[in-house]
Short mmCIF file of C-alpha atoms and ligand atoms in Angstrom, two decimals:
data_model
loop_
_atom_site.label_atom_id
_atom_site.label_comp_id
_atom_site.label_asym_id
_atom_site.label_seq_id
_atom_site.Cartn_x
_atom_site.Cartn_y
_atom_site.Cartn_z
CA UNK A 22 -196.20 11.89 -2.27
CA UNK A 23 -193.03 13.05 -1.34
CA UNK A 24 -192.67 17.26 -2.47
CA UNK A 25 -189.80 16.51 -5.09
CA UNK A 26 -191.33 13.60 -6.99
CA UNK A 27 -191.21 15.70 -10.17
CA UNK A 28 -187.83 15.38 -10.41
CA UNK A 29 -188.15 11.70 -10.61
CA UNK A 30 -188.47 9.81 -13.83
CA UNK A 31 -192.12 8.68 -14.15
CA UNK A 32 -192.89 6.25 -17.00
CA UNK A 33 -192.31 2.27 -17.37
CA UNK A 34 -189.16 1.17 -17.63
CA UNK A 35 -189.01 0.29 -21.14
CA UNK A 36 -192.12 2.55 -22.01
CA UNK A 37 -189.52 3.21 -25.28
CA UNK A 38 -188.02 0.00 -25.92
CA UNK A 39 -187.88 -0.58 -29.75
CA UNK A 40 -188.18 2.81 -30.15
CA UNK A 41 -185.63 5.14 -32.96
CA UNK A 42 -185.83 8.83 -31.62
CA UNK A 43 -184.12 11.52 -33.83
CA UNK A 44 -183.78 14.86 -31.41
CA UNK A 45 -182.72 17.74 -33.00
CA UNK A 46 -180.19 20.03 -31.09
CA UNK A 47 -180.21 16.95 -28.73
CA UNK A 48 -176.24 17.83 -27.37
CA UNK A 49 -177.32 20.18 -25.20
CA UNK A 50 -179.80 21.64 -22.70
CA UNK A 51 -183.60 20.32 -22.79
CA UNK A 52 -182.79 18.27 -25.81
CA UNK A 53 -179.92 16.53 -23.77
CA UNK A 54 -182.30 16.03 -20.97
CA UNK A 55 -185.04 14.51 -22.93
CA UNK A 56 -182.19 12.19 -25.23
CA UNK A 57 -180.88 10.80 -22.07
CA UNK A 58 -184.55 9.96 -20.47
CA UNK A 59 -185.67 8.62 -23.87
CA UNK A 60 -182.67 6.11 -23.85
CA UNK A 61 -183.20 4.90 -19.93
CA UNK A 62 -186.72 3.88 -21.47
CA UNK A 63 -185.30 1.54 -23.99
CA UNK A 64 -185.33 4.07 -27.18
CA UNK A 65 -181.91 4.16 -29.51
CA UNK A 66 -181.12 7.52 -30.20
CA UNK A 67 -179.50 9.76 -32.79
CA UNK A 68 -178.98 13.61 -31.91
CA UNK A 69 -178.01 16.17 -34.13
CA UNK A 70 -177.02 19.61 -34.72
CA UNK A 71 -174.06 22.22 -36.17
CA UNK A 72 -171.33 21.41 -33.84
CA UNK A 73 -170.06 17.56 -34.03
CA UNK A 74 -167.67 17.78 -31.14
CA UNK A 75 -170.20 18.24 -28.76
CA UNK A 76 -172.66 16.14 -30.31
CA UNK A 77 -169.65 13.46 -29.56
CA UNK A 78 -168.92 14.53 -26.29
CA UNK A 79 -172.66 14.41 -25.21
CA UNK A 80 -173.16 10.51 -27.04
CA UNK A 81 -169.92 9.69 -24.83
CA UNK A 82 -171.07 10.88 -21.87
CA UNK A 83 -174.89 9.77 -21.83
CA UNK A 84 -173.53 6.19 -23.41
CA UNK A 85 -170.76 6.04 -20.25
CA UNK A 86 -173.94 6.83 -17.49
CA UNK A 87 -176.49 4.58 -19.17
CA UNK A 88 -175.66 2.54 -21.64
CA UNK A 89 -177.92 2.49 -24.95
CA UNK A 90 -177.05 3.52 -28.83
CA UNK A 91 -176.48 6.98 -29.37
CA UNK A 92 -175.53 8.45 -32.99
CA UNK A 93 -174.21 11.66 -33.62
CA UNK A 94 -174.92 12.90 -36.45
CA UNK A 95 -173.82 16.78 -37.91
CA UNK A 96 -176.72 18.03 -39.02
CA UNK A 97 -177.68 22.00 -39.83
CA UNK A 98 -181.62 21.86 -40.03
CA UNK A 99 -181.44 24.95 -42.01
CA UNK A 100 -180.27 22.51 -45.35
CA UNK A 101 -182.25 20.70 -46.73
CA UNK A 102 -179.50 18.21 -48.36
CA UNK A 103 -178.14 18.18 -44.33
CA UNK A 104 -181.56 17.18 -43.23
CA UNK A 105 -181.87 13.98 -46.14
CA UNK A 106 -178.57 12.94 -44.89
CA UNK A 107 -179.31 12.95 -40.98
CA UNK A 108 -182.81 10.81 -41.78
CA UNK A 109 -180.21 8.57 -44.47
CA UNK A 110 -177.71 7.81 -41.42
CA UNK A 111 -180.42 7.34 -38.87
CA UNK A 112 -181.92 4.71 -41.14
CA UNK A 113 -179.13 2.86 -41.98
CA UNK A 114 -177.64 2.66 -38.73
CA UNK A 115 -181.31 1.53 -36.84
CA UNK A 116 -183.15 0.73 -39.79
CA UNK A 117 -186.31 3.05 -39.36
CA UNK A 118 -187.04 5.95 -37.63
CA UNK A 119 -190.17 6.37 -35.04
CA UNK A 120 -189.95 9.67 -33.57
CA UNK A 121 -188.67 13.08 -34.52
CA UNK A 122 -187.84 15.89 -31.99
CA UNK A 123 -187.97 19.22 -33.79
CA UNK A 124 -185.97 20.87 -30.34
CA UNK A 125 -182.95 23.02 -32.10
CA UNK A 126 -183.85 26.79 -31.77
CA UNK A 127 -181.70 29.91 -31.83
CA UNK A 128 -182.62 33.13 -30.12
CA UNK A 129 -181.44 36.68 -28.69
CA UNK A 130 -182.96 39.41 -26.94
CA UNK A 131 -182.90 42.95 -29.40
CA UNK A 132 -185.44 45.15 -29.67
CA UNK A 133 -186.77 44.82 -33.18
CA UNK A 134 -185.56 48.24 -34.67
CA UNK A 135 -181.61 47.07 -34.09
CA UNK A 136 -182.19 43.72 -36.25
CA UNK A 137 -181.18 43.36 -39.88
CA UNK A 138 -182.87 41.04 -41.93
CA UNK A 139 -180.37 38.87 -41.59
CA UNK A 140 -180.56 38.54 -37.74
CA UNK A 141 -184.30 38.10 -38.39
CA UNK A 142 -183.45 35.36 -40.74
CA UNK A 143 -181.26 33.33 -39.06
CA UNK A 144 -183.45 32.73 -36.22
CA UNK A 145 -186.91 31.85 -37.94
CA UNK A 146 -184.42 30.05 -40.48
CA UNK A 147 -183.00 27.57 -37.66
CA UNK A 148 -186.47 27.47 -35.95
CA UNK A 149 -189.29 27.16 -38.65
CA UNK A 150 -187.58 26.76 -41.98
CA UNK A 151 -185.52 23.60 -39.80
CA UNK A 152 -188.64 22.32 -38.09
CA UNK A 153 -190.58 22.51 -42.04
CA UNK A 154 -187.15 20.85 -43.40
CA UNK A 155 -187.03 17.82 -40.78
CA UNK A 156 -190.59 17.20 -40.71
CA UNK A 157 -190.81 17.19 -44.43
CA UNK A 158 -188.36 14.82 -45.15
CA UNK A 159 -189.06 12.56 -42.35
CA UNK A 160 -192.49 13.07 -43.38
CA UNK A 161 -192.14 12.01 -46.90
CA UNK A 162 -190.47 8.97 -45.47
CA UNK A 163 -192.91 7.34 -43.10
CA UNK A 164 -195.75 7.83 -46.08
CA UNK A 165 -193.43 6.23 -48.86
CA UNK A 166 -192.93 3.60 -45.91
CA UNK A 167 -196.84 3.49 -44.32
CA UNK A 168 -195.16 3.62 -41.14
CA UNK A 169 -196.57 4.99 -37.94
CA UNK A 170 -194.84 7.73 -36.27
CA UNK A 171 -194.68 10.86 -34.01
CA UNK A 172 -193.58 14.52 -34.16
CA UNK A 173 -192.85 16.24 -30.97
CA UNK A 174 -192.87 20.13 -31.89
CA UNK A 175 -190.36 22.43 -29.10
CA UNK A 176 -192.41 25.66 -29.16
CA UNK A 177 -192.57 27.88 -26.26
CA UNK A 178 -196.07 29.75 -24.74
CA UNK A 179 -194.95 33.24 -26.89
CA UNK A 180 -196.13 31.11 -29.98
CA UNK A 181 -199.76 32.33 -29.29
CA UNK A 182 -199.41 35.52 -27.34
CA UNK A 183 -196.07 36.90 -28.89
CA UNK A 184 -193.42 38.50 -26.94
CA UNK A 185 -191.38 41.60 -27.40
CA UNK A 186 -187.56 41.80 -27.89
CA UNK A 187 -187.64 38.53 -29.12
CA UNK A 188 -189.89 38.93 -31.99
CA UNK A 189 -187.86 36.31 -34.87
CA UNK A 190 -188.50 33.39 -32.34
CA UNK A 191 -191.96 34.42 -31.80
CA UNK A 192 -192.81 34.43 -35.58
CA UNK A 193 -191.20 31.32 -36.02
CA UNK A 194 -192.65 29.28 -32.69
CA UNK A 195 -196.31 30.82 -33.98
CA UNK A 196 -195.43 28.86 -37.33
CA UNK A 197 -194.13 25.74 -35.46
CA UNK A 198 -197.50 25.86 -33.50
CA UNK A 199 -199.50 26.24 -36.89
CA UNK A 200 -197.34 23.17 -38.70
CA UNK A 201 -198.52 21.06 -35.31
CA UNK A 202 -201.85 21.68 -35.59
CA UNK A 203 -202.39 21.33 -39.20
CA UNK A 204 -199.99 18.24 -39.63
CA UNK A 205 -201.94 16.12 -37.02
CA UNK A 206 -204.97 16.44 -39.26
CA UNK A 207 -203.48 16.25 -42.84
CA UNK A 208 -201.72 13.48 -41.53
CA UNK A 209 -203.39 11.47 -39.41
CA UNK A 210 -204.48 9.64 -42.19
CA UNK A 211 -201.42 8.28 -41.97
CA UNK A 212 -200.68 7.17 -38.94
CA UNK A 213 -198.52 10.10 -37.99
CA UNK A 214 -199.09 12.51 -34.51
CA UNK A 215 -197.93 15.47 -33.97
CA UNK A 216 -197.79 17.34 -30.69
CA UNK A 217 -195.94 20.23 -29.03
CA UNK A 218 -194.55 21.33 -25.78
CA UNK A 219 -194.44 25.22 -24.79
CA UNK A 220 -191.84 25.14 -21.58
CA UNK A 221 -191.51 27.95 -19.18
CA UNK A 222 -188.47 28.64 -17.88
CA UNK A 223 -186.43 25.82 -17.67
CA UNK A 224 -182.58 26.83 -17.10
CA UNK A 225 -180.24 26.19 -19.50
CA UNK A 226 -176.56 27.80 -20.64
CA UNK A 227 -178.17 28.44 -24.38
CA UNK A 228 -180.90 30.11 -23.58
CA UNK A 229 -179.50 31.73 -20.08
CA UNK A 230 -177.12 33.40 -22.05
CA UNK A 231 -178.81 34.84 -24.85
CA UNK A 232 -181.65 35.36 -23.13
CA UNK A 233 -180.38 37.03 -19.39
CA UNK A 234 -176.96 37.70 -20.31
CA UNK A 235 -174.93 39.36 -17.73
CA UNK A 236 -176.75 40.06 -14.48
CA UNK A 237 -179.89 40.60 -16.12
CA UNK A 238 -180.28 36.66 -14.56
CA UNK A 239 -180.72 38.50 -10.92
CA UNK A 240 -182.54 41.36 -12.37
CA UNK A 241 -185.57 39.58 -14.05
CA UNK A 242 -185.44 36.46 -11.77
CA UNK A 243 -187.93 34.26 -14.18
CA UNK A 244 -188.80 32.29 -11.33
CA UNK A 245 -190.75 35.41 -9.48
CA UNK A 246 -192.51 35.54 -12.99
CA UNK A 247 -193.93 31.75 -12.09
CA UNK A 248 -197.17 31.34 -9.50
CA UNK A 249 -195.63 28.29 -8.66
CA UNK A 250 -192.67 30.40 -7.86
CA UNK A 251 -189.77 28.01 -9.47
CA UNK A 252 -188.39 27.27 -12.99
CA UNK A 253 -188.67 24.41 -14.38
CA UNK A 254 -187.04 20.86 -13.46
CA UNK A 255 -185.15 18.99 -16.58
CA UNK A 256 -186.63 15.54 -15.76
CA UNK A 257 -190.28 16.91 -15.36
CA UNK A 258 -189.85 18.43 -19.04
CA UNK A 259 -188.53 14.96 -19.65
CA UNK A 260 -191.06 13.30 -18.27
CA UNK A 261 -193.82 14.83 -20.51
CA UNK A 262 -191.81 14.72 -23.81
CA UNK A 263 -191.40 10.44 -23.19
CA UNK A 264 -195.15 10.29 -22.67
CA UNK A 265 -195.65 12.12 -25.47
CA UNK A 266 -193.93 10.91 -27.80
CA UNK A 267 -194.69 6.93 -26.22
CA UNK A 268 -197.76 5.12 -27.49
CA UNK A 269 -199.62 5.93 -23.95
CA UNK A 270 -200.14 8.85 -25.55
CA UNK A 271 -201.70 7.61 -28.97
CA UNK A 272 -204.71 9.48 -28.93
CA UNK A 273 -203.49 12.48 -28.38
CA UNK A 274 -202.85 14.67 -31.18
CA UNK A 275 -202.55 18.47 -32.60
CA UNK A 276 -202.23 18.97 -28.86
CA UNK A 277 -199.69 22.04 -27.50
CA UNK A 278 -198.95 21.10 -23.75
CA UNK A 279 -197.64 24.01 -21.68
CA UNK A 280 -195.18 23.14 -18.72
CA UNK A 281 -194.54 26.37 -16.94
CA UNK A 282 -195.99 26.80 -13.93
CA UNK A 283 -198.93 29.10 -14.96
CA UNK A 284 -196.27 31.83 -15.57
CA UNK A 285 -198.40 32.82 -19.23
CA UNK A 286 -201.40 33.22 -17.84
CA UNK A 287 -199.93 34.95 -14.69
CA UNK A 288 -199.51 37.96 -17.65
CA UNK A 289 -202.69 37.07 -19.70
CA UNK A 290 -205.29 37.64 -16.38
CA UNK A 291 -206.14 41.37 -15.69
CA UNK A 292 -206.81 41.22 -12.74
CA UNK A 293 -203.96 39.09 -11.68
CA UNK A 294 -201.68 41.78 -10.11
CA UNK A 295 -204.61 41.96 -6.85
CA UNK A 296 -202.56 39.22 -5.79
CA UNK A 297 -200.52 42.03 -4.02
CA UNK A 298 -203.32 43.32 -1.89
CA UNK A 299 -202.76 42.14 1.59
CA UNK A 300 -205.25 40.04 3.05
CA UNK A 301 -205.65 42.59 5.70
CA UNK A 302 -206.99 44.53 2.88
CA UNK A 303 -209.94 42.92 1.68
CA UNK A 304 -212.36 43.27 4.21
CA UNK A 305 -212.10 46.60 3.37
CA UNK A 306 -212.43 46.44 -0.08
CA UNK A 307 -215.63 43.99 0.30
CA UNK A 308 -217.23 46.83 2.42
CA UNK A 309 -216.67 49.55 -0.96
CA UNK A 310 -217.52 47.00 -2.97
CA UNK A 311 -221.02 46.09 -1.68
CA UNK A 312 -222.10 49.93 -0.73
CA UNK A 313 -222.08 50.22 -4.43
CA UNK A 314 -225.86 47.88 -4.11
CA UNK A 315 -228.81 49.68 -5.55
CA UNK A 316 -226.43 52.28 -7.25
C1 HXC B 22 -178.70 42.12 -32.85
C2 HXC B 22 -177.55 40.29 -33.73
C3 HXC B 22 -177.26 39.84 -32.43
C4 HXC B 22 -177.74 40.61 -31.33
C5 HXC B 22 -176.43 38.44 -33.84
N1 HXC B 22 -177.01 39.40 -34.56
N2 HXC B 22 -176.58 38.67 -32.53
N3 HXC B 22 -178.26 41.41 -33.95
N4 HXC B 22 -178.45 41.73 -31.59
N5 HXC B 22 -177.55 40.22 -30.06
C6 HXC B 22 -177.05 39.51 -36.02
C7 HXC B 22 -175.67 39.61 -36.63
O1 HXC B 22 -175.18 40.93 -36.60
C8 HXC B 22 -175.95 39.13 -38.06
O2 HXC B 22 -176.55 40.11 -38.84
C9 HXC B 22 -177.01 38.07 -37.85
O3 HXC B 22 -177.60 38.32 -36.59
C10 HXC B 22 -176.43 36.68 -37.85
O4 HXC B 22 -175.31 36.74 -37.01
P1 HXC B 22 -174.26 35.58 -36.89
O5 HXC B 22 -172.98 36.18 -36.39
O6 HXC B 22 -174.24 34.76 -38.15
O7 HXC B 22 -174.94 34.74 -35.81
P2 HXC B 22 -174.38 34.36 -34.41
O8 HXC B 22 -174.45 35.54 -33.49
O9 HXC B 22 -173.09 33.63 -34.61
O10 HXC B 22 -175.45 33.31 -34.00
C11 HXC B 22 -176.76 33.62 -33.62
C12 HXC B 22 -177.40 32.30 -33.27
C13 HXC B 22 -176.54 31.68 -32.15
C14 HXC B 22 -177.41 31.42 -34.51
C15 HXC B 22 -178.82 32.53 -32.84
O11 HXC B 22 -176.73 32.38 -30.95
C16 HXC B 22 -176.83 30.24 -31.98
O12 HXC B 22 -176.17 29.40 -32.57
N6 HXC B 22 -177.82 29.89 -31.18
C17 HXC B 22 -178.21 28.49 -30.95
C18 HXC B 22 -178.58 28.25 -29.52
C19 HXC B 22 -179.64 29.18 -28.98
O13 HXC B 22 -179.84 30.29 -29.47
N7 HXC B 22 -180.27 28.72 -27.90
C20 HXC B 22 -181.31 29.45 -27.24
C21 HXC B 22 -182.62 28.87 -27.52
S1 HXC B 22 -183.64 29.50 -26.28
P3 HXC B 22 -175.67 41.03 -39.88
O14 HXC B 22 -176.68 41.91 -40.54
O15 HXC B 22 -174.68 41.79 -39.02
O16 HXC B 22 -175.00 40.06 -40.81
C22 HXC B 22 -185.21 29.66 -26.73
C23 HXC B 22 -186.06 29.84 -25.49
C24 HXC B 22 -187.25 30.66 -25.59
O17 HXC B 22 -185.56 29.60 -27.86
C25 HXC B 22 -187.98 30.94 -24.28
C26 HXC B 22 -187.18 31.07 -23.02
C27 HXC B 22 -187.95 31.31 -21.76
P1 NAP B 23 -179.91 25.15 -26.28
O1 NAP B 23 -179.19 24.23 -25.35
O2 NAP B 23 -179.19 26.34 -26.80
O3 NAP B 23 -180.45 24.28 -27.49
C1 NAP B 23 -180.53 24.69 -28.81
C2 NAP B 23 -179.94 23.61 -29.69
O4 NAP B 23 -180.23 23.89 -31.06
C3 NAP B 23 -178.42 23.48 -29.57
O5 NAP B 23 -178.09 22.16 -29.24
C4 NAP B 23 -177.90 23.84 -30.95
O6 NAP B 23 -176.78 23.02 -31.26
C5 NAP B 23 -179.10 23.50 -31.81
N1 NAP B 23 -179.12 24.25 -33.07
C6 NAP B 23 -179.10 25.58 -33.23
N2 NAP B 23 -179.08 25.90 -34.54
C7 NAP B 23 -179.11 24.72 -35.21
C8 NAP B 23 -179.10 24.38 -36.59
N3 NAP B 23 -179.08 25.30 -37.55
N4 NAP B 23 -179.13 23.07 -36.93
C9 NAP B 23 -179.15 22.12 -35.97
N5 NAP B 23 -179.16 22.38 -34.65
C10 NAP B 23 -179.13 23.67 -34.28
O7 NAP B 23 -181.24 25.72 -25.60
P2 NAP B 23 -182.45 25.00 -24.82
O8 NAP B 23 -182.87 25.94 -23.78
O9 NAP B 23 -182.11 23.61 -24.48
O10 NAP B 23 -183.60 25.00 -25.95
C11 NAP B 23 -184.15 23.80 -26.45
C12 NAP B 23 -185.55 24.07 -26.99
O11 NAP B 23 -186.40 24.48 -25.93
C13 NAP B 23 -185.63 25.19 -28.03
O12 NAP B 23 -186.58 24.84 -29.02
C14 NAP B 23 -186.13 26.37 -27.24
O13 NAP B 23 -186.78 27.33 -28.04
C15 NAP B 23 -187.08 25.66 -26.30
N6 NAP B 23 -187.42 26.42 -25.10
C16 NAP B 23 -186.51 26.54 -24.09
C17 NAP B 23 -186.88 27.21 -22.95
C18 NAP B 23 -185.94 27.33 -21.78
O14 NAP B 23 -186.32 27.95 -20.78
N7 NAP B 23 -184.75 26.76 -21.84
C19 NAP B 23 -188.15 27.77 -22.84
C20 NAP B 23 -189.04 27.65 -23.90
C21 NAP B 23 -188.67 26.95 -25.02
P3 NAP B 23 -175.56 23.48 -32.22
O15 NAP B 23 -175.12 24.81 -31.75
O16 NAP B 23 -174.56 22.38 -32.07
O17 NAP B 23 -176.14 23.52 -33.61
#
């Protein structure tokens, strides 16, 4: 196996076909990346967010490379009456929907004290209140419908241990992560999955730049943070999102599958930091370690 095969596409061709996807935030970044893989596997595809022009732009582009349907659709998750219209168009123009990507996020670094409350708001607002909003109306949907379907969730691995300076996203991932796991039970019954992905560090201009602005980028190089010693490539995030939300996957469910290299537990393990003692150091250490018999 050759050492880049990760950044190869992975599934069946037409693992998707047949398949309506709705991504969220799917014009740019990780939701562009996972949009365009969906469509090479056979899915048709509507993306949506705030700005239509590069919605448009995106659709053009992805339809010019590959080929497929792709429908943009203006959509702020944060309304409600935004979100019944993006599942109205998707249905009318593909007659049913299969999949929903709840992917659109919004996050800075501040330390806590310099937020208002409406800073704090608009994050959790465009990352839980929009994931809540999408899945309930989609929701509602398949069960009036009895159709089958899947919910991939976009969290990130700061759902469950938190993370300071960007506290709003952390509430709001930690909710996204609770609405995963208590959907795919509550709703299994009918016939609906629900699953998330926590990514590591996987570049991209939105989060780059509200997240390492400036030359913080060569100051906290994330990919020293990683064991594996890399960030993360689009296609291999792509990869796991098609299986995911494919019916290879249909038994699994309520899952959260982390993609980042073991960079979280890197922080979580306390004794992780001996990883700097030089081998040349440990046959000394072994020696003070097993005087200490019979003490
Ligand atoms: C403190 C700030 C601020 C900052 C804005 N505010 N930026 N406060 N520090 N850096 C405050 C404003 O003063 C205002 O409060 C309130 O927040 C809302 O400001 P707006 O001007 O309305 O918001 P705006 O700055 O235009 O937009 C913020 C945003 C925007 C909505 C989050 O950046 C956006 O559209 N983001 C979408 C894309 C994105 O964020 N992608 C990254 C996802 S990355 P007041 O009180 O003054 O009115 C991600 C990855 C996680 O989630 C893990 C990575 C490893
Ligand atoms: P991104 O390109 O900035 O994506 C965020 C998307 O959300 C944008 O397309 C944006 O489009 C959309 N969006 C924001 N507010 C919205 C709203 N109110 N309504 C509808 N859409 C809205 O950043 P990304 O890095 O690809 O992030 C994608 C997902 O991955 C996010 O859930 C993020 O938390 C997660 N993630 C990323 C990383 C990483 O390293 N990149 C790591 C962990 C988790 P508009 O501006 O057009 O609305």
């Amino acid at each position: 196996m050759s050492q880049n095969t990760y950044k190869n596409p992975m599934l069946k061709e037409g693992s998707l076909k047949d398949k309506v996807i709705v991504i969220t935030g799917g014009g740019t970044g990780l939701g562009k990346a996972m949009g365009k893989y969906f469509v090479e596997l056979g899915a048709d595809l509507v993306i949506a967010s705030r700005k239509l022009d590069v919605l448009k732009k995106t659709a053009e582009e992805l339809s010019k490379e590959i080929g497929g349907n792709i429908l943009p659709v203006e959509c702020d998750v944060t309304d409600y009456a935004q979100v019944e219209n993006l599942l109205k168009t998707s249905v009318d123009k593909f007659g049913k929907v299969d999949v929903l990507v709840n992917n659109a996020a919004g996050n800075f670094i501040s330390p806590t004290e310099r937020l208002s409350h409406r800073a704090f708001d608009i994050i959790v607002n465009i990352v839980l209140k929009g994931t809540y909003n999408c899945t309930l109306a989609f929701g509602k949907n398949w069960i009036e419908k009895k159709q089958n379907a899947t919910v991939l969730n976009i969290v990130t691995t700061y759902a469950w241990t938190g993370s300071a300076y960007v506290v709003p996203s952390a509430c709001a991932k930690a909710g996204v992560l609770a609405l995963t796991r208590s959907l795919a039970v509550e709703w299994a019954k009918y016939g609906i999955r629900f699953n998330a992905i926590a990514p590591g560090p996987f570049p991209t201009k939105g989060a780059w730049e509200r997240l390492l602005p400036g030359d913080l980028k060569e100051k906290f190089d994330l990919a020293k943070k990683v064991p594996l010693k890399r960030v993360g490539e689009h296609q291999e995030l792509a990869n796991l999102a098609a299986y995911l939300v494919s019916d290879y996957s249909a038994y699994i469910n309520g899952e959260v599958i982390t993609i980042d290299g073991g960079e979280w537990l890197k922080g979580a393990g306390q004794f992780n930091m001996l990883e700097m003692v030089p081998d040349s150091l440990w046959d000394m250490i072994e020696q003070m370690v097993r005087k200490t018999k019979g003490n």
